[in-house]
Structure formats: structure tokens, C-alpha cells
């Protein structure tokens, strides 16, 4: 009987912890829904309505990720010093500003360059807001539930991120077709307001005492893992920025479902293997995932039909699924607790570098070699990341001996 009581108590505690994690991670999900809303509709607006080139479309999408990149140190510092809740609340305020700028750009009868400026400002604010929400959500949940739940929190936080993108992209298409493109911005404002109020009502995580390292020192320590994340994330950047234009160039419909397939593959892989980082070392999991991602990108490159391209998106999502948590576990293992916000923000910064570069660089590649070449280049980058992981494994084993 006593064993049953202990087991029941343990299960009850686990359920409460899971609910607490989900109640925080939902904020990250909403932030990525807002990020996903314009992905399948904004490139076409820049090309067809504004009459600009694919390079402009790539810059418009990628500018968000450059802003996220620049805001990562700020987000990590604010969360370490003032609390993750404070950072998340600021992020939702930023979503409201971003949605307002996007709505004004589309609704006001303005000059082309003023429209572009407002759209670009909206993307920049959206990127900074995402930085203030995504990693602080992760550390907020870890702070409330304890470091032993870190792998689970990072896993669920990633599901929320890519799941939000998968929901946001087709939702943006639906909004544009039913209510017009301006409704994408208005929806962002509404989400920001509602979840700002909800975040204010949540309990903050306690601040962790300890010496705060300068961000450049944290960044340097994280750099080897960050390089692997760059090699993986270029594919995601190319997929989000150009899959709609790739489908259009081939006369295919349903480009948004390639992004949804990516998100579905990502989520299924995460949910079907929850203890993988407890059974295998982080670098081993990351290496296997990079090989799967490579196969997915090659399938998109060679796909003779939209169905197979969407299948390639699913396979790519499966490959990407455990790369960040695997690298995150390896990163946290060598980081003092007082600097975990900065460490995860620094790791995420490399994701932003990759996705931010992917837009203009892949746009130039598409201009010279066609949109299909984007996905071949992404596959080659994934192979490069796999080789870096092999070096990191060798270094880890060598130092351990």
C-alpha cells in the first residue's frame, strides 16, 4: 500500500509539472504562430503586389531572423537579471507593435518605399519579440520545474515553435483569402494582447544566484555547438523563405502544406521518442538527425510532384526534431546555472544567423540556378554539420580519456 501511495504521489507530481510546463510553453507556441502567419503570403505580396524581385522577398522574410539574432543577447541578459517572465511580457508587447506596423503598411495608401519600410519594421519588431519569448519561455519552465526537466522542456518548447509555424502558415493563407492580407497583422495584435494578459497572471521563476559571465564569453564557449546548428538551420531558413516560390515556379499548389508537413514530422518525432536524450548522448542523436534531414532536403530537390516535396518536408522536420535539444543538453552540461538563459540564447543566436543568411544568400542562388538549387545547398550544409559532430564526438572522447 505504501508503495502505491508513493507511486501515486510521484505520478501526481509529474502531471502537475507537465501542466505547468505546458502553461508556459504555450506562450512560445503563440509567438511562432504569429511568426508563421506571413510566411506563405508575404513573399507573394512582395513579388506580385509590389512588383519586386525574389531577393527582396528573401530579405523581407529573413530580416525577422536578423532582428532575433541581434536581440538574443538582450533577451538572455534581461531574463537572467530581471526574470524570464519579464522578458516574455515584453515580447508580447512587441508582437502588438509588429502587427500594428504590418496592418498600417498594407491598409494605408502609401508610396512603395514607405510600404516596404513599414513592413520591414514590422518584421524587425517581430524578430526581436520572438527572441524575448522563445528562450525565456524555456528557462522560465526550467526554473519552475527544476533542471532535471530541462531536456523535456527544450523538447516541448521546440514542438511549440515548429508547431506554431506549421499552424501559422496555413492560417495566414486562410486569413488572406477570407479577410485580406491586413488581417494577418490584426491577428498578430490580437494574439499579443490576449497572451500578454495571460502571461502577467503566471508565477515567475526564482532568479538564480551566481556570477554572470559576459555574453561574449558564453558565446565563445557555445560556438562549436552553434556551428552545427547553423549547418542544420540553413535548410529551415531556405524552406520557410522560398518553398512558396519554389512551388509557384513549378505550377504546384499547397506550398503551405510543405511547412505544415515539416511541423508535423517534427512534432511526431519529438512525441514518439521522448527519452532519446536519456538513452543516447546528445551528439549521437544530433548526428543521426542531420543524416535524416539531408535525405529530406534531397527529396525536396528531386521531387517530381508536390506530394513528394511535402513528404520531403516531413522527413526534414523529423531530422531537425532533436538537433536543438541534443545540442542544448550538451551546452547546459558545461554552463553554470546562473548563465543558462545566456547560454541557450547564445545557442539560439546561431540559428538566427543561419536563417537570416539563408534568405538573401539562397535568393542569389535561386536567381542564378533556380529554386531547386536552394534545397541541394541545404542538403550539403547538413552533411557539413554531420562532419562537425563527428569532430566534436572525437574531441569529447579524447578529452575524456
mmCIF file of C-alpha atoms in Angstrom:
data_model
loop_
_atom_site.group_PDB
_atom_site.id
_atom_site.type_symbol
_atom_site.label_atom_id
_atom_site.label_comp_id
_atom_site.label_asym_id
_atom_site.label_seq_id
_atom_site.Cartn_x
_atom_site.Cartn_y
_atom_site.Cartn_z
ATOM 1 C CA UNK A 1 0.000 0.000 0.000
ATOM 2 C CA UNK A 2 2.790 2.457 0.885
ATOM 3 C CA UNK A 3 4.469 1.804 -2.488
ATOM 4 C CA UNK A 4 1.165 2.582 -4.222
ATOM 5 C CA UNK A 5 0.863 5.852 -2.324
ATOM 6 C CA UNK A 6 4.414 6.861 -3.256
ATOM 7 C CA UNK A 7 3.804 5.921 -6.896
ATOM 8 C CA UNK A 8 0.537 7.855 -6.971
ATOM 9 C CA UNK A 9 2.242 10.854 -5.377
ATOM 10 C CA UNK A 10 5.002 10.682 -7.975
ATOM 11 C CA UNK A 11 2.543 10.434 -10.840
ATOM 12 C CA UNK A 12 0.551 13.350 -9.461
ATOM 13 C CA UNK A 13 3.694 15.473 -9.210
ATOM 14 C CA UNK A 14 4.649 14.571 -12.782
ATOM 15 C CA UNK A 15 1.208 15.524 -14.059
ATOM 16 C CA UNK A 16 1.358 18.861 -12.227
ATOM 17 C CA UNK A 17 4.828 19.539 -13.622
ATOM 18 C CA UNK A 18 3.684 18.682 -17.148
ATOM 19 C CA UNK A 19 0.734 21.041 -16.842
ATOM 20 C CA UNK A 20 2.991 23.780 -15.537
ATOM 21 C CA UNK A 21 5.436 23.309 -18.411
ATOM 22 C CA UNK A 22 2.623 23.399 -20.973
ATOM 23 C CA UNK A 23 1.150 26.545 -19.414
ATOM 24 C CA UNK A 24 4.458 28.330 -20.056
ATOM 25 C CA UNK A 25 5.366 26.739 -23.392
ATOM 26 C CA UNK A 26 2.037 27.832 -24.897
ATOM 27 C CA UNK A 27 3.428 31.378 -24.957
ATOM 28 C CA UNK A 28 6.207 30.257 -27.273
ATOM 29 C CA UNK A 29 3.655 28.430 -29.439
ATOM 30 C CA UNK A 30 1.661 31.633 -29.912
ATOM 31 C CA UNK A 31 4.760 33.663 -30.728
ATOM 32 C CA UNK A 32 5.613 31.224 -33.520
ATOM 33 C CA UNK A 33 2.034 31.189 -34.783
ATOM 34 C CA UNK A 34 2.485 34.934 -35.221
ATOM 35 C CA UNK A 35 5.842 34.344 -36.936
ATOM 36 C CA UNK A 36 4.271 31.776 -39.258
ATOM 37 C CA UNK A 37 1.289 33.886 -40.320
ATOM 38 C CA UNK A 38 3.114 35.854 -43.062
ATOM 39 C CA UNK A 39 5.458 33.101 -44.293
ATOM 40 C CA UNK A 40 3.275 31.778 -47.114
ATOM 41 C CA UNK A 41 1.666 35.105 -48.075
ATOM 42 C CA UNK A 42 4.239 37.880 -47.630
ATOM 43 C CA UNK A 43 6.712 36.671 -50.318
ATOM 44 C CA UNK A 44 3.909 36.615 -52.898
ATOM 45 C CA UNK A 45 2.788 40.096 -51.813
ATOM 46 C CA UNK A 46 6.303 41.470 -52.289
ATOM 47 C CA UNK A 47 6.686 39.777 -55.690
ATOM 48 C CA UNK A 48 3.221 40.131 -57.201
ATOM 49 C CA UNK A 49 1.566 43.110 -55.492
ATOM 50 C CA UNK A 50 4.654 45.270 -55.047
ATOM 51 C CA UNK A 51 6.398 44.028 -58.205
ATOM 52 C CA UNK A 52 9.806 43.372 -56.632
ATOM 53 C CA UNK A 53 12.318 40.514 -57.032
ATOM 54 C CA UNK A 54 12.890 37.259 -55.161
ATOM 55 C CA UNK A 55 15.894 38.830 -53.421
ATOM 56 C CA UNK A 56 13.584 41.445 -51.862
ATOM 57 C CA UNK A 57 11.195 38.686 -50.850
ATOM 58 C CA UNK A 58 14.041 36.774 -49.203
ATOM 59 C CA UNK A 59 15.286 39.859 -47.382
ATOM 60 C CA UNK A 60 11.760 40.625 -46.146
ATOM 61 C CA UNK A 61 11.410 37.156 -44.621
ATOM 62 C CA UNK A 62 14.972 36.902 -43.321
ATOM 63 C CA UNK A 63 15.025 40.355 -41.716
ATOM 64 C CA UNK A 64 12.971 38.922 -38.858
ATOM 65 C CA UNK A 65 15.695 36.407 -38.077
ATOM 66 C CA UNK A 66 18.429 39.053 -38.163
ATOM 67 C CA UNK A 67 16.434 41.033 -35.607
ATOM 68 C CA UNK A 68 16.045 37.919 -33.478
ATOM 69 C CA UNK A 69 19.802 37.391 -33.735
ATOM 70 C CA UNK A 70 20.567 40.901 -32.520
ATOM 71 C CA UNK A 71 18.018 40.645 -29.708
ATOM 72 C CA UNK A 72 19.282 37.299 -28.320
ATOM 73 C CA UNK A 73 21.933 38.856 -26.020
ATOM 74 C CA UNK A 74 19.352 41.338 -24.743
ATOM 75 C CA UNK A 75 16.786 38.581 -24.150
ATOM 76 C CA UNK A 76 19.290 36.410 -22.298
ATOM 77 C CA UNK A 77 20.531 39.285 -20.154
ATOM 78 C CA UNK A 78 17.030 40.509 -19.299
ATOM 79 C CA UNK A 79 15.881 37.000 -18.388
ATOM 80 C CA UNK A 80 18.982 36.289 -16.248
ATOM 81 C CA UNK A 81 18.773 39.596 -14.374
ATOM 82 C CA UNK A 82 15.070 40.521 -14.278
ATOM 83 C CA UNK A 83 13.422 37.165 -14.820
ATOM 84 C CA UNK A 84 12.143 35.169 -17.768
ATOM 85 C CA UNK A 85 8.554 36.280 -17.156
ATOM 86 C CA UNK A 86 9.561 39.914 -17.581
ATOM 87 C CA UNK A 87 11.191 39.105 -20.937
ATOM 88 C CA UNK A 88 8.124 37.204 -22.171
ATOM 89 C CA UNK A 89 5.768 40.052 -21.234
ATOM 90 C CA UNK A 90 7.963 42.483 -23.184
ATOM 91 C CA UNK A 91 7.874 40.105 -26.134
ATOM 92 C CA UNK A 92 4.084 40.077 -26.299
ATOM 93 C CA UNK A 93 4.051 43.849 -26.215
ATOM 94 C CA UNK A 94 6.373 43.741 -29.210
ATOM 95 C CA UNK A 95 4.010 41.405 -31.086
ATOM 96 C CA UNK A 96 1.281 44.014 -30.767
ATOM 97 C CA UNK A 97 3.581 46.687 -32.217
ATOM 98 C CA UNK A 98 4.660 44.394 -35.068
ATOM 99 C CA UNK A 99 1.094 43.539 -36.031
ATOM 100 C CA UNK A 100 0.145 47.228 -35.995
ATOM 101 C CA UNK A 101 3.017 48.150 -38.341
ATOM 102 C CA UNK A 102 2.131 45.350 -40.760
ATOM 103 C CA UNK A 103 -1.523 46.402 -40.816
ATOM 104 C CA UNK A 104 -0.622 50.032 -41.480
ATOM 105 C CA UNK A 105 1.740 49.065 -44.311
ATOM 106 C CA UNK A 106 -0.992 47.166 -46.120
ATOM 107 C CA UNK A 107 -4.025 49.347 -45.399
ATOM 108 C CA UNK A 108 -2.608 52.846 -45.869
ATOM 109 C CA UNK A 109 -2.317 54.141 -49.464
ATOM 110 C CA UNK A 110 1.394 54.957 -49.370
ATOM 111 C CA UNK A 111 4.435 55.096 -51.611
ATOM 112 C CA UNK A 112 6.158 51.783 -52.398
ATOM 113 C CA UNK A 113 9.207 52.507 -50.275
ATOM 114 C CA UNK A 114 7.149 53.646 -47.305
ATOM 115 C CA UNK A 115 5.142 50.433 -47.531
ATOM 116 C CA UNK A 116 8.373 48.444 -47.628
ATOM 117 C CA UNK A 117 9.752 50.394 -44.662
ATOM 118 C CA UNK A 118 6.684 49.701 -42.529
ATOM 119 C CA UNK A 119 6.685 46.035 -43.499
ATOM 120 C CA UNK A 120 10.381 45.767 -42.713
ATOM 121 C CA UNK A 121 9.966 47.490 -39.347
ATOM 122 C CA UNK A 122 7.149 45.087 -38.537
ATOM 123 C CA UNK A 123 9.373 42.135 -39.382
ATOM 124 C CA UNK A 124 12.222 43.523 -37.268
ATOM 125 C CA UNK A 125 9.982 44.064 -34.234
ATOM 126 C CA UNK A 126 8.521 40.582 -34.742
ATOM 127 C CA UNK A 127 12.018 39.090 -34.720
ATOM 128 C CA UNK A 128 13.014 40.919 -31.543
ATOM 129 C CA UNK A 129 9.750 39.883 -29.884
ATOM 130 C CA UNK A 130 10.360 36.237 -30.750
ATOM 131 C CA UNK A 131 13.774 36.428 -29.090
ATOM 132 C CA UNK A 132 12.202 37.847 -25.934
ATOM 133 C CA UNK A 133 9.683 34.991 -25.779
ATOM 134 C CA UNK A 134 11.260 31.783 -27.135
ATOM 135 C CA UNK A 135 14.314 31.052 -24.959
ATOM 136 C CA UNK A 136 12.958 32.831 -21.847
ATOM 137 C CA UNK A 137 9.882 30.557 -22.051
ATOM 138 C CA UNK A 138 12.244 27.586 -21.905
ATOM 139 C CA UNK A 139 14.221 28.855 -18.923
ATOM 140 C CA UNK A 140 11.034 30.061 -17.195
ATOM 141 C CA UNK A 141 9.696 26.490 -17.257
ATOM 142 C CA UNK A 142 13.065 25.023 -16.217
ATOM 143 C CA UNK A 143 13.244 27.483 -13.322
ATOM 144 C CA UNK A 144 9.802 26.435 -12.076
ATOM 145 C CA UNK A 145 10.180 22.662 -12.585
ATOM 146 C CA UNK A 146 13.908 22.104 -11.987
ATOM 147 C CA UNK A 147 16.991 21.325 -14.070
ATOM 148 C CA UNK A 148 16.189 17.570 -14.345
ATOM 149 C CA UNK A 149 13.254 18.533 -16.596
ATOM 150 C CA UNK A 150 15.480 20.589 -18.920
ATOM 151 C CA UNK A 151 15.511 18.065 -21.797
ATOM 152 C CA UNK A 152 11.734 17.700 -21.631
ATOM 153 C CA UNK A 153 11.222 21.473 -21.526
ATOM 154 C CA UNK A 154 13.517 22.053 -24.519
ATOM 155 C CA UNK A 155 11.767 19.276 -26.416
ATOM 156 C CA UNK A 156 8.303 20.680 -25.775
ATOM 157 C CA UNK A 157 9.490 24.227 -26.421
ATOM 158 C CA UNK A 158 10.716 23.126 -29.837
ATOM 159 C CA UNK A 159 7.410 21.393 -30.543
ATOM 160 C CA UNK A 160 5.676 24.643 -29.685
ATOM 161 C CA UNK A 161 7.956 26.613 -32.007
ATOM 162 C CA UNK A 162 7.698 24.444 -35.101
ATOM 163 C CA UNK A 163 4.104 23.535 -34.352
ATOM 164 C CA UNK A 164 3.295 27.229 -34.190
ATOM 165 C CA UNK A 165 4.944 27.762 -37.577
ATOM 166 C CA UNK A 166 3.020 24.811 -39.014
ATOM 167 C CA UNK A 167 -0.274 26.281 -37.765
ATOM 168 C CA UNK A 168 0.582 29.877 -38.599
ATOM 169 C CA UNK A 169 1.474 29.400 -42.277
ATOM 170 C CA UNK A 170 -1.855 27.913 -43.465
ATOM 171 C CA UNK A 171 -3.743 30.188 -41.058
ATOM 172 C CA UNK A 172 -2.105 33.166 -42.760
ATOM 173 C CA UNK A 173 -3.245 31.865 -46.158
ATOM 174 C CA UNK A 174 -6.772 31.381 -44.847
ATOM 175 C CA UNK A 175 -6.850 34.886 -43.379
ATOM 176 C CA UNK A 176 -5.603 36.468 -46.590
ATOM 177 C CA UNK A 177 -8.144 34.656 -48.761
ATOM 178 C CA UNK A 178 -11.073 35.346 -46.434
ATOM 179 C CA UNK A 179 -10.338 38.748 -44.871
ATOM 180 C CA UNK A 180 -7.408 40.221 -46.804
ATOM 181 C CA UNK A 181 -3.702 40.465 -46.058
ATOM 182 C CA UNK A 182 -4.187 43.182 -43.421
ATOM 183 C CA UNK A 183 -5.964 40.623 -41.218
ATOM 184 C CA UNK A 184 -2.603 38.894 -40.708
ATOM 185 C CA UNK A 185 -1.336 41.960 -38.866
ATOM 186 C CA UNK A 186 -4.575 42.401 -36.932
ATOM 187 C CA UNK A 187 -4.479 38.763 -35.838
ATOM 188 C CA UNK A 188 -0.933 39.305 -34.526
ATOM 189 C CA UNK A 189 -2.125 42.278 -32.473
ATOM 190 C CA UNK A 190 -4.984 40.244 -31.011
ATOM 191 C CA UNK A 191 -2.757 37.293 -30.068
ATOM 192 C CA UNK A 192 -0.223 39.640 -28.489
ATOM 193 C CA UNK A 193 -2.856 41.356 -26.340
ATOM 194 C CA UNK A 194 -4.605 38.187 -25.135
ATOM 195 C CA UNK A 195 -1.436 36.324 -24.185
ATOM 196 C CA UNK A 196 0.190 39.392 -22.645
ATOM 197 C CA UNK A 197 -2.670 39.409 -20.146
ATOM 198 C CA UNK A 198 -2.300 35.653 -19.547
ATOM 199 C CA UNK A 199 1.474 35.919 -19.024
ATOM 200 C CA UNK A 200 1.015 38.652 -16.432
ATOM 201 C CA UNK A 201 -1.051 36.239 -14.348
ATOM 202 C CA UNK A 202 1.598 33.485 -14.245
ATOM 203 C CA UNK A 203 4.014 32.855 -11.362
ATOM 204 C CA UNK A 204 7.601 33.946 -12.144
ATOM 205 C CA UNK A 205 10.570 31.618 -11.766
ATOM 206 C CA UNK A 206 13.043 32.454 -8.977
ATOM 207 C CA UNK A 207 16.206 34.237 -10.047
ATOM 208 C CA UNK A 208 19.339 32.063 -9.814
ATOM 209 C CA UNK A 209 22.234 33.487 -7.816
ATOM 210 C CA UNK A 210 25.756 33.327 -9.157
ATOM 211 C CA UNK A 211 28.352 35.137 -11.241
ATOM 212 C CA UNK A 212 27.061 36.430 -14.590
ATOM 213 C CA UNK A 213 29.526 35.795 -17.394
ATOM 214 C CA UNK A 214 29.940 38.344 -20.162
ATOM 215 C CA UNK A 215 27.845 37.329 -23.156
ATOM 216 C CA UNK A 216 30.848 37.147 -25.495
ATOM 217 C CA UNK A 217 32.440 34.535 -23.203
ATOM 218 C CA UNK A 218 29.269 32.468 -23.231
ATOM 219 C CA UNK A 219 29.050 32.864 -26.998
ATOM 220 C CA UNK A 220 32.619 31.663 -27.489
ATOM 221 C CA UNK A 221 32.023 28.585 -25.323
ATOM 222 C CA UNK A 222 28.873 27.692 -27.255
ATOM 223 C CA UNK A 223 30.404 28.295 -30.708
ATOM 224 C CA UNK A 224 31.250 24.670 -31.698
ATOM 225 C CA UNK A 225 27.688 23.553 -30.999
ATOM 226 C CA UNK A 226 26.431 26.701 -32.692
ATOM 227 C CA UNK A 227 28.278 25.818 -35.898
ATOM 228 C CA UNK A 228 26.374 22.524 -36.049
ATOM 229 C CA UNK A 229 23.121 24.384 -35.520
ATOM 230 C CA UNK A 230 23.991 26.741 -38.388
ATOM 231 C CA UNK A 231 24.537 23.823 -40.752
ATOM 232 C CA UNK A 232 21.150 22.385 -39.828
ATOM 233 C CA UNK A 233 19.176 25.622 -39.765
ATOM 234 C CA UNK A 234 20.100 26.836 -43.251
ATOM 235 C CA UNK A 235 17.672 24.255 -44.594
ATOM 236 C CA UNK A 236 14.844 25.530 -42.413
ATOM 237 C CA UNK A 237 15.598 29.101 -43.495
ATOM 238 C CA UNK A 238 15.535 28.174 -47.168
ATOM 239 C CA UNK A 239 12.350 26.177 -46.731
ATOM 240 C CA UNK A 240 10.428 28.951 -44.981
ATOM 241 C CA UNK A 241 11.602 31.739 -47.292
ATOM 242 C CA UNK A 242 11.348 30.020 -50.670
ATOM 243 C CA UNK A 243 9.127 26.938 -50.609
ATOM 244 C CA UNK A 244 6.115 29.014 -51.729
ATOM 245 C CA UNK A 245 8.068 30.467 -54.645
ATOM 246 C CA UNK A 246 9.533 27.026 -55.479
ATOM 247 C CA UNK A 247 6.040 25.547 -55.728
ATOM 248 C CA UNK A 248 4.841 28.512 -57.811
ATOM 249 C CA UNK A 249 7.755 28.148 -60.230
ATOM 250 C CA UNK A 250 6.705 24.540 -60.874
ATOM 251 C CA UNK A 251 2.998 25.351 -61.130
ATOM 252 C CA UNK A 252 2.179 23.491 -57.903
ATOM 253 C CA UNK A 253 -0.354 24.424 -55.226
ATOM 254 C CA UNK A 254 -0.404 23.855 -51.449
ATOM 255 C CA UNK A 255 3.077 25.166 -50.615
ATOM 256 C CA UNK A 256 1.880 25.932 -47.088
ATOM 257 C CA UNK A 257 1.375 22.205 -46.534
ATOM 258 C CA UNK A 258 5.091 21.624 -47.045
ATOM 259 C CA UNK A 259 5.674 23.834 -43.998
ATOM 260 C CA UNK A 260 2.859 22.068 -42.180
ATOM 261 C CA UNK A 261 4.410 18.707 -43.111
ATOM 262 C CA UNK A 262 7.715 19.900 -41.700
ATOM 263 C CA UNK A 263 5.988 20.834 -38.449
ATOM 264 C CA UNK A 264 4.053 17.568 -38.320
ATOM 265 C CA UNK A 265 7.194 15.467 -38.853
ATOM 266 C CA UNK A 266 8.991 17.484 -36.205
ATOM 267 C CA UNK A 267 6.226 17.055 -33.632
ATOM 268 C CA UNK A 268 5.655 13.343 -34.285
ATOM 269 C CA UNK A 269 9.392 12.654 -33.966
ATOM 270 C CA UNK A 270 9.565 14.530 -30.667
ATOM 271 C CA UNK A 271 6.474 12.872 -29.193
ATOM 272 C CA UNK A 272 7.380 9.357 -30.321
ATOM 273 C CA UNK A 273 10.864 9.390 -28.762
ATOM 274 C CA UNK A 274 10.611 11.401 -25.512
ATOM 275 C CA UNK A 275 13.507 9.689 -23.720
ATOM 276 C CA UNK A 276 16.003 9.573 -26.545
ATOM 277 C CA UNK A 277 18.419 12.025 -24.896
ATOM 278 C CA UNK A 278 18.376 9.948 -21.711
ATOM 279 C CA UNK A 279 19.311 6.794 -23.650
ATOM 280 C CA UNK A 280 21.918 8.249 -26.019
ATOM 281 C CA UNK A 281 24.423 11.064 -25.818
ATOM 282 C CA UNK A 282 23.403 14.376 -27.327
ATOM 283 C CA UNK A 283 25.951 14.376 -30.142
ATOM 284 C CA UNK A 284 24.941 10.879 -31.271
ATOM 285 C CA UNK A 285 21.311 11.939 -31.591
ATOM 286 C CA UNK A 286 22.278 15.131 -33.430
ATOM 287 C CA UNK A 287 24.429 13.236 -35.927
ATOM 288 C CA UNK A 288 21.639 10.814 -36.805
ATOM 289 C CA UNK A 289 19.163 13.648 -37.179
ATOM 290 C CA UNK A 290 21.438 15.508 -39.589
ATOM 291 C CA UNK A 291 21.541 12.488 -41.891
ATOM 292 C CA UNK A 292 17.734 12.264 -41.913
ATOM 293 C CA UNK A 293 17.490 15.992 -42.611
ATOM 294 C CA UNK A 294 19.856 15.592 -45.551
ATOM 295 C CA UNK A 295 17.597 12.946 -47.072
ATOM 296 C CA UNK A 296 14.580 15.223 -46.667
ATOM 297 C CA UNK A 297 16.246 18.147 -48.422
ATOM 298 C CA UNK A 298 17.410 15.904 -51.260
ATOM 299 C CA UNK A 299 13.854 14.644 -51.707
ATOM 300 C CA UNK A 300 12.513 18.212 -51.983
ATOM 301 C CA UNK A 301 15.267 18.983 -54.509
ATOM 302 C CA UNK A 302 14.449 15.981 -56.714
ATOM 303 C CA UNK A 303 10.667 15.738 -56.112
ATOM 304 C CA UNK A 304 8.670 15.274 -59.347
ATOM 305 C CA UNK A 305 5.368 16.125 -57.643
ATOM 306 C CA UNK A 306 4.103 18.340 -54.796
ATOM 307 C CA UNK A 307 3.176 15.261 -52.745
ATOM 308 C CA UNK A 308 6.783 14.055 -52.710
ATOM 309 C CA UNK A 309 8.041 17.555 -51.947
ATOM 310 C CA UNK A 310 5.684 17.685 -48.969
ATOM 311 C CA UNK A 311 6.992 14.242 -47.944
ATOM 312 C CA UNK A 312 10.489 15.726 -48.101
ATOM 313 C CA UNK A 313 9.302 18.498 -45.781
ATOM 314 C CA UNK A 314 8.024 15.864 -43.333
ATOM 315 C CA UNK A 315 11.348 13.996 -43.463
ATOM 316 C CA UNK A 316 13.234 17.253 -42.923
ATOM 317 C CA UNK A 317 11.086 18.001 -39.868
ATOM 318 C CA UNK A 318 11.894 14.565 -38.443
ATOM 319 C CA UNK A 319 15.588 15.238 -38.976
ATOM 320 C CA UNK A 320 15.523 18.670 -37.363
ATOM 321 C CA UNK A 321 13.476 17.441 -34.389
ATOM 322 C CA UNK A 322 16.197 16.586 -31.852
ATOM 323 C CA UNK A 323 19.080 18.741 -33.094
ATOM 324 C CA UNK A 324 18.494 21.739 -30.823
ATOM 325 C CA UNK A 325 17.676 19.730 -27.656
ATOM 326 C CA UNK A 326 20.702 17.483 -28.245
ATOM 327 C CA UNK A 327 22.974 20.500 -28.612
ATOM 328 C CA UNK A 328 21.178 22.241 -25.735
ATOM 329 C CA UNK A 329 21.804 19.351 -23.333
ATOM 330 C CA UNK A 330 25.489 19.334 -24.302
ATOM 331 C CA UNK A 331 25.601 23.113 -23.800
ATOM 332 C CA UNK A 332 23.867 23.181 -20.408
ATOM 333 C CA UNK A 333 26.126 20.408 -19.129
ATOM 334 C CA UNK A 334 29.070 22.798 -19.354
ATOM 335 C CA UNK A 335 27.324 26.044 -18.317
ATOM 336 C CA UNK A 336 26.913 27.492 -14.776
ATOM 337 C CA UNK A 337 23.199 27.641 -13.801
ATOM 338 C CA UNK A 338 23.244 31.421 -13.370
ATOM 339 C CA UNK A 339 24.060 31.789 -17.074
ATOM 340 C CA UNK A 340 21.684 29.252 -18.625
ATOM 341 C CA UNK A 341 19.462 31.958 -20.184
ATOM 342 C CA UNK A 342 22.505 33.486 -21.854
ATOM 343 C CA UNK A 343 23.859 30.078 -22.912
ATOM 344 C CA UNK A 344 20.637 28.982 -24.595
ATOM 345 C CA UNK A 345 20.195 32.454 -26.093
ATOM 346 C CA UNK A 346 23.729 32.237 -27.497
ATOM 347 C CA UNK A 347 22.998 28.809 -28.977
ATOM 348 C CA UNK A 348 19.754 30.098 -30.485
ATOM 349 C CA UNK A 349 21.674 33.047 -31.915
ATOM 350 C CA UNK A 350 23.415 30.672 -34.314
ATOM 351 C CA UNK A 351 20.018 29.511 -35.531
ATOM 352 C CA UNK A 352 19.149 33.142 -36.246
ATOM 353 C CA UNK A 353 22.425 33.674 -38.099
ATOM 354 C CA UNK A 354 21.713 30.708 -40.343
ATOM 355 C CA UNK A 355 18.090 31.573 -41.061
ATOM 356 C CA UNK A 356 18.909 35.254 -41.518
ATOM 357 C CA UNK A 357 21.651 34.472 -44.040
ATOM 358 C CA UNK A 358 19.509 31.899 -45.810
ATOM 359 C CA UNK A 359 17.101 34.453 -47.273
ATOM 360 C CA UNK A 360 19.454 36.738 -49.235
ATOM 361 C CA UNK A 361 22.096 34.062 -49.948
ATOM 362 C CA UNK A 362 19.586 31.479 -51.113
ATOM 363 C CA UNK A 363 17.810 34.223 -53.067
ATOM 364 C CA UNK A 364 21.012 34.834 -55.011
ATOM 365 C CA UNK A 365 21.432 31.102 -55.580
ATOM 366 C CA UNK A 366 17.849 30.883 -56.830
ATOM 367 C CA UNK A 367 18.432 33.815 -59.188
ATOM 368 C CA UNK A 368 21.370 32.017 -60.771
ATOM 369 C CA UNK A 369 20.436 28.343 -60.598
ATOM 370 C CA UNK A 370 16.711 28.147 -59.850
ATOM 371 C CA UNK A 371 14.772 27.500 -56.667
ATOM 372 C CA UNK A 372 15.550 23.766 -56.600
ATOM 373 C CA UNK A 373 19.253 24.528 -56.048
ATOM 374 C CA UNK A 374 18.350 26.010 -52.641
ATOM 375 C CA UNK A 375 17.485 22.579 -51.285
ATOM 376 C CA UNK A 376 20.570 20.898 -52.745
ATOM 377 C CA UNK A 377 22.738 23.504 -50.987
ATOM 378 C CA UNK A 378 20.836 22.917 -47.743
ATOM 379 C CA UNK A 379 21.487 19.166 -48.012
ATOM 380 C CA UNK A 380 25.215 19.802 -48.464
ATOM 381 C CA UNK A 381 25.206 22.045 -45.383
ATOM 382 C CA UNK A 382 23.555 19.267 -43.362
ATOM 383 C CA UNK A 383 26.333 16.877 -44.387
ATOM 384 C CA UNK A 384 28.849 19.504 -43.281
ATOM 385 C CA UNK A 385 27.140 19.675 -39.879
ATOM 386 C CA UNK A 386 27.369 15.897 -39.567
ATOM 387 C CA UNK A 387 31.129 16.076 -40.121
ATOM 388 C CA UNK A 388 31.438 18.741 -37.411
ATOM 389 C CA UNK A 389 29.506 16.495 -34.993
ATOM 390 C CA UNK A 390 31.954 13.678 -35.690
ATOM 391 C CA UNK A 391 34.804 16.032 -34.751
ATOM 392 C CA UNK A 392 33.020 17.090 -31.546
ATOM 393 C CA UNK A 393 32.442 13.457 -30.586
ATOM 394 C CA UNK A 394 36.104 12.670 -31.181
ATOM 395 C CA UNK A 395 37.190 15.694 -29.131
ATOM 396 C CA UNK A 396 34.847 14.753 -26.285
ATOM 397 C CA UNK A 397 36.080 11.152 -26.213
ATOM 398 C CA UNK A 398 39.718 12.257 -26.488
ATOM 399 C CA UNK A 399 39.431 14.761 -23.611
ATOM 400 C CA UNK A 400 37.508 12.230 -21.563
ATOM 401 C CA UNK A 401 40.338 9.759 -21.903
#
